[in-house]
Short mmCIF file of C-alpha atoms and ligand atoms in Angstrom, two decimals:
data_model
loop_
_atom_site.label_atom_id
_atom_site.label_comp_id
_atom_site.label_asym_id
_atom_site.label_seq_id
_atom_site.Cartn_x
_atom_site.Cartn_y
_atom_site.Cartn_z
CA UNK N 2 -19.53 -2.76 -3.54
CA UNK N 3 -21.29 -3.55 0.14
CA UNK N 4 -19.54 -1.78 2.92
CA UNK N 5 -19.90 -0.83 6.44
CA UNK N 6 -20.94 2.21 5.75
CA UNK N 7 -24.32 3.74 7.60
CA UNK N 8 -27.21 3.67 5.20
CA UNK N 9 -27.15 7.68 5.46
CA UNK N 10 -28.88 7.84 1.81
CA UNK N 11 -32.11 6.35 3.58
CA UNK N 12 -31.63 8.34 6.47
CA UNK N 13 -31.72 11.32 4.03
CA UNK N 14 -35.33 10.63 2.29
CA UNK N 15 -36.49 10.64 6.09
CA UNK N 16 -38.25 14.29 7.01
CA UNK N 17 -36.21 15.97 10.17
CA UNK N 18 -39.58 16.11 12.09
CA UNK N 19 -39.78 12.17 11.49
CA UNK N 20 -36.22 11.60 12.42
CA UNK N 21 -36.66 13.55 15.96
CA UNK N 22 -39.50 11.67 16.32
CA UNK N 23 -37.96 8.08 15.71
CA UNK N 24 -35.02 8.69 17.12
CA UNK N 25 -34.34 5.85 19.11
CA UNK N 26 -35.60 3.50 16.47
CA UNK N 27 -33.00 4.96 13.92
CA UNK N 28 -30.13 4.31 16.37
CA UNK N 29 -31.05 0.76 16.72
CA UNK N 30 -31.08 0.53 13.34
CA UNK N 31 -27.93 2.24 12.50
CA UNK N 32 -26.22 -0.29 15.35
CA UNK N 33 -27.83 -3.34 13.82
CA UNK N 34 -26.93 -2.47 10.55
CA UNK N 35 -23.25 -1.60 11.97
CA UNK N 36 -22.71 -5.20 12.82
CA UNK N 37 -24.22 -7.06 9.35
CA UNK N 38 -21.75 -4.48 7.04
CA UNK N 39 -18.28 -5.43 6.94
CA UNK N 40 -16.54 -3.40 4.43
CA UNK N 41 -15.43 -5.98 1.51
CA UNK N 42 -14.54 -5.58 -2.15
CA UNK N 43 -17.18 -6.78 -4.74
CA UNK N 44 -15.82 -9.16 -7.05
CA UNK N 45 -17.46 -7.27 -9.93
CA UNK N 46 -15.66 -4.20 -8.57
CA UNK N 47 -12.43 -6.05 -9.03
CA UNK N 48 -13.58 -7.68 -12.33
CA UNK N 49 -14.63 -4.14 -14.01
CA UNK N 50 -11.19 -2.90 -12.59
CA UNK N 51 -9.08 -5.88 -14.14
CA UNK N 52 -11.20 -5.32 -17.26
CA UNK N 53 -10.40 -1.80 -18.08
CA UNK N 54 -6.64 -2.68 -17.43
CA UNK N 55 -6.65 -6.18 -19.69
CA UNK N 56 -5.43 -4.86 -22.71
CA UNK N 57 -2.25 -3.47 -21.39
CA UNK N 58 -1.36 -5.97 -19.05
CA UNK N 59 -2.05 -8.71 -21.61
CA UNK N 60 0.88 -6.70 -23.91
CA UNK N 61 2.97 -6.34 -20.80
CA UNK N 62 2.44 -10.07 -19.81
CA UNK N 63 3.15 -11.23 -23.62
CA UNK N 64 6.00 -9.39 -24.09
CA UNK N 65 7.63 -10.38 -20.94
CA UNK N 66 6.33 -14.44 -20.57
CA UNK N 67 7.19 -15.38 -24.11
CA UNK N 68 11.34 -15.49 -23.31
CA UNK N 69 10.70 -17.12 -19.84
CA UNK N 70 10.96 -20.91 -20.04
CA UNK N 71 8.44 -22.41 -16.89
CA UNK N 72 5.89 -19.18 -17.20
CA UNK N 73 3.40 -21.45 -15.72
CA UNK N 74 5.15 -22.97 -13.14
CA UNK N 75 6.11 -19.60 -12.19
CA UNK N 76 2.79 -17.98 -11.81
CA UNK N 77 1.81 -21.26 -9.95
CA UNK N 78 4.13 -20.74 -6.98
CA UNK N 79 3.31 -16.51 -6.84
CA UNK N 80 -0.10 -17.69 -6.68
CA UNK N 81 0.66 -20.06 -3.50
CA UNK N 82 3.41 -17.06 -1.90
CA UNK N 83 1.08 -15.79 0.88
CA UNK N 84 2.83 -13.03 3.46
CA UNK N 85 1.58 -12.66 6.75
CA UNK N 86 0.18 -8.84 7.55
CA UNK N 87 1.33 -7.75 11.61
CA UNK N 88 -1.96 -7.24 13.52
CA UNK N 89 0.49 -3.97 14.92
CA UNK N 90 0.94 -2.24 11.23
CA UNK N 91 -2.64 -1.24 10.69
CA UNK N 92 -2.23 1.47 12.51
CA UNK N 93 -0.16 4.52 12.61
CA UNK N 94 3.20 4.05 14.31
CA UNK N 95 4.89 7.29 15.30
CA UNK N 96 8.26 8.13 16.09
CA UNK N 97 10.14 9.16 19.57
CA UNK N 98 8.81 12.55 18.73
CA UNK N 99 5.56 12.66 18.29
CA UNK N 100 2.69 10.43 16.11
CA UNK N 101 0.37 11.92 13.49
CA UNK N 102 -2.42 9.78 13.91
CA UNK N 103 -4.36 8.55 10.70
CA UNK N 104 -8.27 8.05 10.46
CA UNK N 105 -10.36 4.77 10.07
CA UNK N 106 -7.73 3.20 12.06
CA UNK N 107 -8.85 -0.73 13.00
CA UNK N 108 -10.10 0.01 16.63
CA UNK N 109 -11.07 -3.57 17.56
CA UNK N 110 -9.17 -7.09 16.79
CA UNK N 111 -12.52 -7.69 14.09
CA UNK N 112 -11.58 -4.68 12.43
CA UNK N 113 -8.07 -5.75 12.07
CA UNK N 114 -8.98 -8.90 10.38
CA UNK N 115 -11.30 -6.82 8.43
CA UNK N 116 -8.47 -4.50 7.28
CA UNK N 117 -6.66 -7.50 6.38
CA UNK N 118 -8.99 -9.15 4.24
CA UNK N 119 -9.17 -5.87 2.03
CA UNK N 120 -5.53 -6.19 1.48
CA UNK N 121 -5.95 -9.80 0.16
CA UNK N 122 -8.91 -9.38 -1.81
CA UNK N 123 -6.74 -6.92 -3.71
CA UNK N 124 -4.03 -9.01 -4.02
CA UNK N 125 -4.53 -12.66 -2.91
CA UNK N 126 -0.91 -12.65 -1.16
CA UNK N 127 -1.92 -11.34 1.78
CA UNK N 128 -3.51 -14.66 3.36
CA UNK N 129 -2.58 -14.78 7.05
CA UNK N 130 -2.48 -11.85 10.03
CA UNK N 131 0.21 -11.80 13.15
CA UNK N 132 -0.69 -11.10 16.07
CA UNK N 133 0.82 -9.34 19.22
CA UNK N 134 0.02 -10.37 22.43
CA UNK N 135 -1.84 -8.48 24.85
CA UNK N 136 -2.35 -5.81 21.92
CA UNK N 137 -4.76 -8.54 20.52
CA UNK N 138 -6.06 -10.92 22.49
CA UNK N 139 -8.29 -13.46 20.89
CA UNK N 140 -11.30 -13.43 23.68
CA UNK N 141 -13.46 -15.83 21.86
CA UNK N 142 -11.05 -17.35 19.29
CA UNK N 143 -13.71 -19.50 17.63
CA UNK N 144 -15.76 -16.65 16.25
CA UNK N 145 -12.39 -14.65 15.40
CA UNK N 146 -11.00 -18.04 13.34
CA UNK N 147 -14.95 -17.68 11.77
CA UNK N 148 -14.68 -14.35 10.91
CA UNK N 149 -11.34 -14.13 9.48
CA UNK N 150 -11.73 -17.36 7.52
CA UNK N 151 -14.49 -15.80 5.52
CA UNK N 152 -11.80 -13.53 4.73
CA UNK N 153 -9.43 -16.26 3.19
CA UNK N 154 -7.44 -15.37 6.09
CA UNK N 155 -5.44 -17.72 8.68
CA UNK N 156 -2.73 -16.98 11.47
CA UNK N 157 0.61 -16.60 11.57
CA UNK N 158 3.07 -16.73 14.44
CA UNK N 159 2.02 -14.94 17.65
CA UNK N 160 4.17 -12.67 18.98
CA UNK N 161 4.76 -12.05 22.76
CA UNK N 162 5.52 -8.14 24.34
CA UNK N 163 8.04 -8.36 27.39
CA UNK N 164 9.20 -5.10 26.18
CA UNK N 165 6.70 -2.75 27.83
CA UNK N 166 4.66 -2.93 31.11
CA UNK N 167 1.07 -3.43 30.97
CA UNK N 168 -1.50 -1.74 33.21
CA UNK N 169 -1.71 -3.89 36.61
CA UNK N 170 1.38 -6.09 36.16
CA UNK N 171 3.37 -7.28 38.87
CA UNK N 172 6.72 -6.50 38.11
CA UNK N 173 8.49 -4.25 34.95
CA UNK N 174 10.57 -5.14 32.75
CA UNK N 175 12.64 -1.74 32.85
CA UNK N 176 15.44 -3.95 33.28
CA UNK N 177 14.94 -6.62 31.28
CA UNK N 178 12.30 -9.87 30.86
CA UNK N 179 13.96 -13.31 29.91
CA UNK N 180 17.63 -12.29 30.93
CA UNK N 181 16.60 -10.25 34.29
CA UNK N 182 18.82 -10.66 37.30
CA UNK N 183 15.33 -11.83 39.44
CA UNK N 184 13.94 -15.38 38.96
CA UNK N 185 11.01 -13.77 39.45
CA UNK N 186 10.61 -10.88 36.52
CA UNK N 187 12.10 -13.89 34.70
CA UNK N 188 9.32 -16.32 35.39
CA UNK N 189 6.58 -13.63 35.02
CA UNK N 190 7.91 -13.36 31.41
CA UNK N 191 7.97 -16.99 31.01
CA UNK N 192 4.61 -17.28 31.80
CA UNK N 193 3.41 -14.64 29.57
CA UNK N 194 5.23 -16.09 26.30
CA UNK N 195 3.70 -19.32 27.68
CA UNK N 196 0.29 -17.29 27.46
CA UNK N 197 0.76 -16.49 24.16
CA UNK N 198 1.04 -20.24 23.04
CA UNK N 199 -2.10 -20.99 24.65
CA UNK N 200 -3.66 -17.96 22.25
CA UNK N 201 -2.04 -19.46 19.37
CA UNK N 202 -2.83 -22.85 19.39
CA UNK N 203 -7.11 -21.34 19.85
CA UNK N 204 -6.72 -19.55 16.46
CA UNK N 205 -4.22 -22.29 14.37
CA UNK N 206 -1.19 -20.44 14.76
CA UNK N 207 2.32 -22.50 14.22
CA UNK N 208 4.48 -20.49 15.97
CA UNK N 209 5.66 -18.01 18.18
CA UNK N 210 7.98 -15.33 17.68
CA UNK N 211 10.01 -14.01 20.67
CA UNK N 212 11.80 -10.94 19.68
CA UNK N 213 13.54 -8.88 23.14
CA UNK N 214 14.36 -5.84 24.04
CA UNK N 215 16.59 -6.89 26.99
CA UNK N 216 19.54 -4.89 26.85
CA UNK N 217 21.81 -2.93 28.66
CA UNK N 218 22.80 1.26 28.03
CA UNK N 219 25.86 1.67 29.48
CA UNK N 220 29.24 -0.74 29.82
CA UNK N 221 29.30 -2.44 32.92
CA UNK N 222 25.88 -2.71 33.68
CA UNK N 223 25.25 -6.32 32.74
CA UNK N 224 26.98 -9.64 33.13
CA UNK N 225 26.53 -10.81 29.59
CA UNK N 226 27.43 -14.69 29.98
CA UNK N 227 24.84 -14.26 33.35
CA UNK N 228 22.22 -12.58 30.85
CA UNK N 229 22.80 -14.71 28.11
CA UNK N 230 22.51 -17.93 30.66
CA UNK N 231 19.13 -16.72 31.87
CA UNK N 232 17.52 -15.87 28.66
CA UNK N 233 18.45 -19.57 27.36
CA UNK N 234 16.91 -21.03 30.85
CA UNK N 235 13.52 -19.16 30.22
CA UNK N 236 13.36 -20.11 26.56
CA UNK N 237 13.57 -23.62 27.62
CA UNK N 238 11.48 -23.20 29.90
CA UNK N 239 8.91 -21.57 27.13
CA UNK N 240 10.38 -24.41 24.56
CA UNK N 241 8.89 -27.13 27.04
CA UNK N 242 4.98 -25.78 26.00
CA UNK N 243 5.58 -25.63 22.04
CA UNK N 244 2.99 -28.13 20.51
CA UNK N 245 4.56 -31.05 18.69
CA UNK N 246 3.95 -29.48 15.08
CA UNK N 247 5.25 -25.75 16.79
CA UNK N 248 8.43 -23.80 16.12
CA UNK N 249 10.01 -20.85 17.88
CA UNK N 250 10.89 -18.40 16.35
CA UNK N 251 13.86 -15.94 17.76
CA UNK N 252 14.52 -12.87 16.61
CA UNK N 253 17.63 -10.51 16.87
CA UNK N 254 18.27 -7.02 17.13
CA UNK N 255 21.56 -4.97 17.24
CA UNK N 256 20.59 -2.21 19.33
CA UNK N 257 17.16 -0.14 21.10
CA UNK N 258 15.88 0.05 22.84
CA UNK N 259 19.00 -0.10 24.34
CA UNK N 260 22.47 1.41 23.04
CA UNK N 261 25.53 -0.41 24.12
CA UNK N 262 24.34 -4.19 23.93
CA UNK N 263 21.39 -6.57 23.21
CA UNK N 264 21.30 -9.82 24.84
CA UNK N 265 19.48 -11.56 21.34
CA UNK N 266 21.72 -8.77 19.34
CA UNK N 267 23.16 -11.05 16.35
CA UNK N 268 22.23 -14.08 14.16
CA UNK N 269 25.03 -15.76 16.06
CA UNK N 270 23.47 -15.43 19.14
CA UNK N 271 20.35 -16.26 18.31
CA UNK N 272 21.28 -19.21 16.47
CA UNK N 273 23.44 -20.58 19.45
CA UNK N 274 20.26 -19.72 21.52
CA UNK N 275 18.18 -22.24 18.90
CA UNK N 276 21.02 -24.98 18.69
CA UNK N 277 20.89 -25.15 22.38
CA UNK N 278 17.48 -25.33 22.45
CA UNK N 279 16.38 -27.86 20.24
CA UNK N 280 14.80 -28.46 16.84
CA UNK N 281 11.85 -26.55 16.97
CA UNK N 282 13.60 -23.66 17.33
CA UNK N 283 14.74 -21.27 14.29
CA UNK N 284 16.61 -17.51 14.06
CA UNK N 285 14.41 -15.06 12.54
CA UNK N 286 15.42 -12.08 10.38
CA UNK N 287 13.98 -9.07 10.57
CA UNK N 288 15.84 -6.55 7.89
CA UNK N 289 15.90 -3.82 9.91
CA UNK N 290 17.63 -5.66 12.65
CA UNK N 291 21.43 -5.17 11.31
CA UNK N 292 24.13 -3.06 12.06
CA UNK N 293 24.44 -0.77 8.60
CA UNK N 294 25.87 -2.84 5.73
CA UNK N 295 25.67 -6.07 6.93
CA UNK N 296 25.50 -8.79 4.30
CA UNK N 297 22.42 -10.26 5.17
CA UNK N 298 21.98 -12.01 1.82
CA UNK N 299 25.06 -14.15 3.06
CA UNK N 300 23.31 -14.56 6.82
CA UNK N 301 20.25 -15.70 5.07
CA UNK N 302 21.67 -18.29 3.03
CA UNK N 303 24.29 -19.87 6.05
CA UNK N 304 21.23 -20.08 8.09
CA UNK N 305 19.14 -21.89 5.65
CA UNK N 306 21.99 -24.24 4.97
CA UNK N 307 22.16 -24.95 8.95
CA UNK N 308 18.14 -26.06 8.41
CA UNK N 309 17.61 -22.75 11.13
CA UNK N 310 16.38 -20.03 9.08
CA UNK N 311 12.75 -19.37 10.53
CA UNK N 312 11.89 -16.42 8.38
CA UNK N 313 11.20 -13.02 7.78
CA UNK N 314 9.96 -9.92 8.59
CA UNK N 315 10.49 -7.62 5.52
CA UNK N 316 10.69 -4.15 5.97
CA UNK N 317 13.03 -1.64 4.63
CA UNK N 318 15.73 1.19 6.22
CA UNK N 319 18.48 3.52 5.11
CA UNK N 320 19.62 3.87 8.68
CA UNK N 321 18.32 1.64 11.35
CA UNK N 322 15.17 -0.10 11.96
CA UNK N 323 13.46 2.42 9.98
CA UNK N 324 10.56 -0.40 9.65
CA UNK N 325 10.07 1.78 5.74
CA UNK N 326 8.16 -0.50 3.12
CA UNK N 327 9.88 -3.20 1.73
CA UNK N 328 11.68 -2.19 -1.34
CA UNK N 329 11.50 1.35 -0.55
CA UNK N 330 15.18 1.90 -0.62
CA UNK N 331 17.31 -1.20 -1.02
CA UNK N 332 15.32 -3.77 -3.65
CA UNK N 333 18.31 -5.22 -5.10
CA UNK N 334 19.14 -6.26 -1.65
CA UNK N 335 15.72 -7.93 -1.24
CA UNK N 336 16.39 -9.45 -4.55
CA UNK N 337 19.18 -10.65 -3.44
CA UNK N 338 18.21 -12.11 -0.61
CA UNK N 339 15.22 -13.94 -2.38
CA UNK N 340 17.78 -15.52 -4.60
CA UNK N 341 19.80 -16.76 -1.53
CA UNK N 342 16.08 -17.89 -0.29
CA UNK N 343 15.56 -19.83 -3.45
CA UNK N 344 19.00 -21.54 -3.59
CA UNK N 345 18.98 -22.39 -0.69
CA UNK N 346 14.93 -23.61 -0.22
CA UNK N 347 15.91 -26.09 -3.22
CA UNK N 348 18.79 -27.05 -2.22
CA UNK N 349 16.96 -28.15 1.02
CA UNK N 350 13.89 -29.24 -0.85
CA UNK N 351 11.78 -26.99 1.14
CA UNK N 352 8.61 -25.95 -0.07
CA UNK N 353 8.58 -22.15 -0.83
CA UNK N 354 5.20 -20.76 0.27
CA UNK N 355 5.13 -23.05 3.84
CA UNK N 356 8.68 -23.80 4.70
CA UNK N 357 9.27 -20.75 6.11
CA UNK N 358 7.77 -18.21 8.35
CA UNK N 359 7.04 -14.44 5.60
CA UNK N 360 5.56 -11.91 7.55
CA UNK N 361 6.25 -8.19 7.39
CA UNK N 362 6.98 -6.18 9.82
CA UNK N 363 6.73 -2.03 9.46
CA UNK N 364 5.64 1.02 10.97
CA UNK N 365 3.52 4.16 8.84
CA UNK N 366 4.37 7.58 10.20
CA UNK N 367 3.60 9.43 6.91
CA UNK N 368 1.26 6.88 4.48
CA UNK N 369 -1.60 5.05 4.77
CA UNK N 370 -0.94 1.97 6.40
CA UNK N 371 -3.04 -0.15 4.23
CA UNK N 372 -1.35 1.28 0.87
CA UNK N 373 2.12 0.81 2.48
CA UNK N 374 1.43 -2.85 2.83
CA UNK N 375 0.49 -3.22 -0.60
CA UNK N 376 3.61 -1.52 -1.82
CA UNK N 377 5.74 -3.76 0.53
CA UNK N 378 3.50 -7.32 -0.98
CA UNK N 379 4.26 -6.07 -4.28
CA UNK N 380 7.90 -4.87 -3.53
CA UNK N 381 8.36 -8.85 -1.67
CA UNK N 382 6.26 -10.73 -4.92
CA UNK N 383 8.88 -8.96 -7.40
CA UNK N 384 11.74 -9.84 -5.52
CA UNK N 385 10.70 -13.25 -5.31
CA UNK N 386 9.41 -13.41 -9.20
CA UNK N 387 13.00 -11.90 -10.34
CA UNK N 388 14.46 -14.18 -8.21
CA UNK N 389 12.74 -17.61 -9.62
CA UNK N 390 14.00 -16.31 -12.87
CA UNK N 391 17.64 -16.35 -12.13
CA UNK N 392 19.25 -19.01 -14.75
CA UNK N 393 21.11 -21.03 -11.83
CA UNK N 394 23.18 -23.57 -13.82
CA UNK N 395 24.25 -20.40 -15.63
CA UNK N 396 24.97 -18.76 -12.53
CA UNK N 397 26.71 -21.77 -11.17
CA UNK N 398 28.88 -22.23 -14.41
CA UNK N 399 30.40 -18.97 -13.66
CA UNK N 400 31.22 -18.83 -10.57
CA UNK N 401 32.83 -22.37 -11.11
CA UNK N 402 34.92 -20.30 -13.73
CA UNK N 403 35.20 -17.21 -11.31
CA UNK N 404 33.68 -15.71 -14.28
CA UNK N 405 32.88 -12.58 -12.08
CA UNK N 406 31.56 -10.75 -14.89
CA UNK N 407 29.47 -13.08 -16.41
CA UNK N 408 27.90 -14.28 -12.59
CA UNK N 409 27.07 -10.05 -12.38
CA UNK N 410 25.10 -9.87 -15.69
CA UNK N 411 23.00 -13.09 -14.63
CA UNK N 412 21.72 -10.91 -11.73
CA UNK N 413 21.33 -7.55 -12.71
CA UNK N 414 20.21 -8.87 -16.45
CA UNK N 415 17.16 -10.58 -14.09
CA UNK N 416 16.92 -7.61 -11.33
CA UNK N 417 16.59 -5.45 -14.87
CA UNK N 418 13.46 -7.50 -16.01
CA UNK N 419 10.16 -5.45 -15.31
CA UNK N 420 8.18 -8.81 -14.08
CA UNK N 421 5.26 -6.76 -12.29
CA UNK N 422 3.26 -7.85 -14.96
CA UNK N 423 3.75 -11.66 -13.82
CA UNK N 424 2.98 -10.56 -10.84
CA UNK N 425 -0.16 -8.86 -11.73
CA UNK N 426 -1.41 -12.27 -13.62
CA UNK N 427 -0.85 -14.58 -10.70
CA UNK N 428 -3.08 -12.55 -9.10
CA UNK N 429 -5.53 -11.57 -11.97
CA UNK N 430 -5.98 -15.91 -11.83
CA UNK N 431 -7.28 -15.84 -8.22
CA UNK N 432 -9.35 -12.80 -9.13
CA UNK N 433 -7.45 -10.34 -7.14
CA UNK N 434 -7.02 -6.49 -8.94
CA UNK N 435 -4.33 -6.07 -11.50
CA UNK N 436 -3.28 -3.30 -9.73
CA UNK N 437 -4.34 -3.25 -5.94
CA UNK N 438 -3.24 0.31 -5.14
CA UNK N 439 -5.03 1.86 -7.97
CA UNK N 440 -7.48 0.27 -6.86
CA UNK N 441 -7.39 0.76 -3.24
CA UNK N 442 -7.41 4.83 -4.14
CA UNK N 443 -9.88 4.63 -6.88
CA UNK N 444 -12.82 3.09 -4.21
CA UNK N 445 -11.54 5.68 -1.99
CA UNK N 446 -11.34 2.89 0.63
CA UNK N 447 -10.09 4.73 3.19
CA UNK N 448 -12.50 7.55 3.45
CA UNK N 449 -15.22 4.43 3.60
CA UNK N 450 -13.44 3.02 6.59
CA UNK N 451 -13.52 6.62 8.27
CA UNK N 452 -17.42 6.78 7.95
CA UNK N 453 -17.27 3.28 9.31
CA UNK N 454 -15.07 3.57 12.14
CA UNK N 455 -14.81 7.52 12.88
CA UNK N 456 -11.32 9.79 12.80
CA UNK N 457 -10.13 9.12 15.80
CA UNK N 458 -10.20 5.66 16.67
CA UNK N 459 -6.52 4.52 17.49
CA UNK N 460 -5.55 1.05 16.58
CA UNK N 461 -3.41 -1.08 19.51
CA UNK N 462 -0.15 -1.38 18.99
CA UNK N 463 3.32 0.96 18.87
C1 LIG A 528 10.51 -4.87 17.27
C2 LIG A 528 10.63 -6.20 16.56
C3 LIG A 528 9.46 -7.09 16.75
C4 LIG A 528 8.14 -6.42 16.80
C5 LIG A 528 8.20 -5.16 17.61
C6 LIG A 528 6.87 -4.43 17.57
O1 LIG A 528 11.44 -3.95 16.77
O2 LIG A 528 10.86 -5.99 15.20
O3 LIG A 528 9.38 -8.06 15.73
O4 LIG A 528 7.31 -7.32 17.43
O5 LIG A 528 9.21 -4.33 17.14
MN1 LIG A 529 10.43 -7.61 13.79
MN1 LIG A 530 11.93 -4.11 14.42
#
């Protein structure tokens, strides 16, 4: 395994009386040597790992594959399922109260990318990073594209912040960015989103996502057909400077920041904001987004029927927008959602792994970010494994019948099957660890990037 870390076993044959005296050379070195070590994962790490797990994930695999007609085809489109890692979850989020910072946090954009190439070469579904604008901004985009391709890596959609103020802007958006009463906050937020584009299209990107906290707390203190009118007029005005081959992506949110309304606060309104716009622009679910026990299963598949689902950002909540790993709490949900994904891709004749826009999007208060995100890529494959195995004509049959309780087994029978071991072989086949957590603790990767990066480095973001 190379890695990042200092060459402190040389520094130890070194006398103390030698190492006073050559000070200043050894800090050269250890900077030089700082910049040629990036942390990455050995494929003979990963091969001896794989190895002393083949035998029981070959029974596993066996047992499970030989009463699945398509195995192959199957593992094929796992194998192409990439799901784009937020730049802002590599870090440790906090909560209103307080944040318990972690250690070996990505300090720097590099480090980010770095971060993210672990989590692929662990599990080869991890193949693109999203980035938020001005927490990452791309100065020389050609050498970031370099470094993160020799990670596998590309970029998702960009994501623009009108929900904060940054140091030395003009004008805040405590009361709002695309929806404010003033042309001006308006256009300032216009321009940034426009910004953002400009950042994308240097590093490949496809899309951007505009997600708002523009709000209002208390009844009466916003004209909501006067809000709603000027956030449409400034996402045209953003729509104008999409690329050709771009898509806008706009996503919705119940409630907070603010309490009593949310100008983007349903599917509905963000899908009449997209129809109005045009056809580049697409609604974008984010799970943690809904008011409790809404049937977003059913949202997800009327949206994909209307050609205007964008995508996703999978997370997972008992209670709000928790932003827990996916599959933490609710995975027959997510596998029900997958299945409404897979109807309705095929129906559509959309291909799975580009067709849509699969990012996550979560916050760590209590785990290590980089575990969490393997839990939630595993939590997202298995969902969408269980859900490729759903007999549809079967499925179809009965509800033609209203043969309620034969359309219930067909799920739960599939939600029932333990497929992580089809999971584990589409990734064994692009060399990636049968099991990327294990792993992840048994290099003690974390405690790596610490010597690497220090304790207290904090990584941009929430
Ligand atoms: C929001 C929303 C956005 C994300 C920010 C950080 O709640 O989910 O997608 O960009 O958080
Ligand atoms: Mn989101
Ligand atoms: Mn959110």
């Amino acid at each position: 395994m190379s890695m990042a870390v200092l060459p402190w076993h040389l520094l130890d044959k070194l006398n103390t009386r030698m190492i006073q005296q050559n000070c200043w050379i050894i800090c050269i070195f250890i900077i030089l040597t700082s910049f040629y070590y990036t942390m990455r994962i050995d494929k003979q790490i990963i091969d001896q790992h794989n190895q002393s797990l083949a035998q029981k994930h070959k029974r596993a695999f066996d047992y499970v594959s030989q009463d699945i007609a398509g195995i192959e085809e199957i593992i094929d489109k796992l194998r192409k399922f990439q799901i784009g890692i937020p730049s802002w979850a590599l870090g440790t989020g906090g909560t209103r109260f307080g944040r318990f910072g972690g250690k070996g946090e990505p300090g720097t954009l590099e480090q980010k990318i770095e971060d993210v190439g672990l989590l692929h070469a662990l599990n080869a579904s991890s193949g693109t990073i999203s980035l938020h604008i001005p927490w990452d901004i791309p100065s020389d985009p050609d050498r970031i594209k370099e470094h993160a391709a020799t990670f596998g890596l590309g970029f998702d959609a960009v994501n623009s912040n009108t929900f904060q103020d940054q140091k030395g802007q003009e004008l805040s958006y405590k009361y709002g960015s695309l929806h404010h009463v003033d042309p001006k906050v308006r256009k300032q937020a216009v321009d940034h989103n426009i910004e953002v584009i400009k950042h994308g299209i240097s590093l490949g990107s496809k899309a951007i996502t505009v997600w708002l906290a523009d709000g209002s707390s208390f009844p009466g203190q916003l004209n909501f057909r006067e809000a709603f009118q000027n956030t449409l007029e400034s996402l045209q005005e953003i729509y104008k400077h999409l690329p050709e081959d771009w898509k806008m992506f706009i996503e919705y949110k119940a409630f907070e920041p603010y309490f009593y309304s949310t100008t983007i606060g349903d599917w509905g309104q963000s899908l009449l904001l997209a129809n109005k716009l045009g056809p580049k622009a697409y609604t974008l679910v984010d799970l943690g987004h809904h008011l409790p026990n809404a049937n977003i299963e059913q949202i997800v598949s009327l949206l994909l029927m209307e050609g205007k689902l964008a995508g996703f950002h999978f997370n997972d909540s008992k209670y709000a927008d928790d932003d827990l790993t996916a599959g933490a709490i609710k995975p027959y949900q997510l596998f029900l959602i997958f299945c409404e994904l897979v109807d309705g891709m095929d129906a559509r004749g959309i291909d799975h792994a580009t067709g849509l826009g699969w990012m996550i999007d979560a916050s760590h208060n209590l785990k290590d970010p980089l575990v969490d995100l393997l839990q939630s890529v595993e939590a997202i494959m298995i969902a969408y494994a269980q859900a490729l195995l759903v007999d549809r004509d079967a499925l179809r049959e009965a509800q033609q019948n209203n043969d309620i309780v034969r359309a219930q087994e067909i799920l739960q029978d599939t939600f029932r099957t333990d497929v992580r071991s089809i999971v584990a072989e589409a990734r064994l086949r692009d060399g990636a660890a049968l099991n990327p957590v294990a792993l992840f603790n048994e290099l003690d990767i974390r405690s790596k990037l610490v010597e690497e990066r220090g304790s207290d480095t904090v990584a941009t973001g929430l």
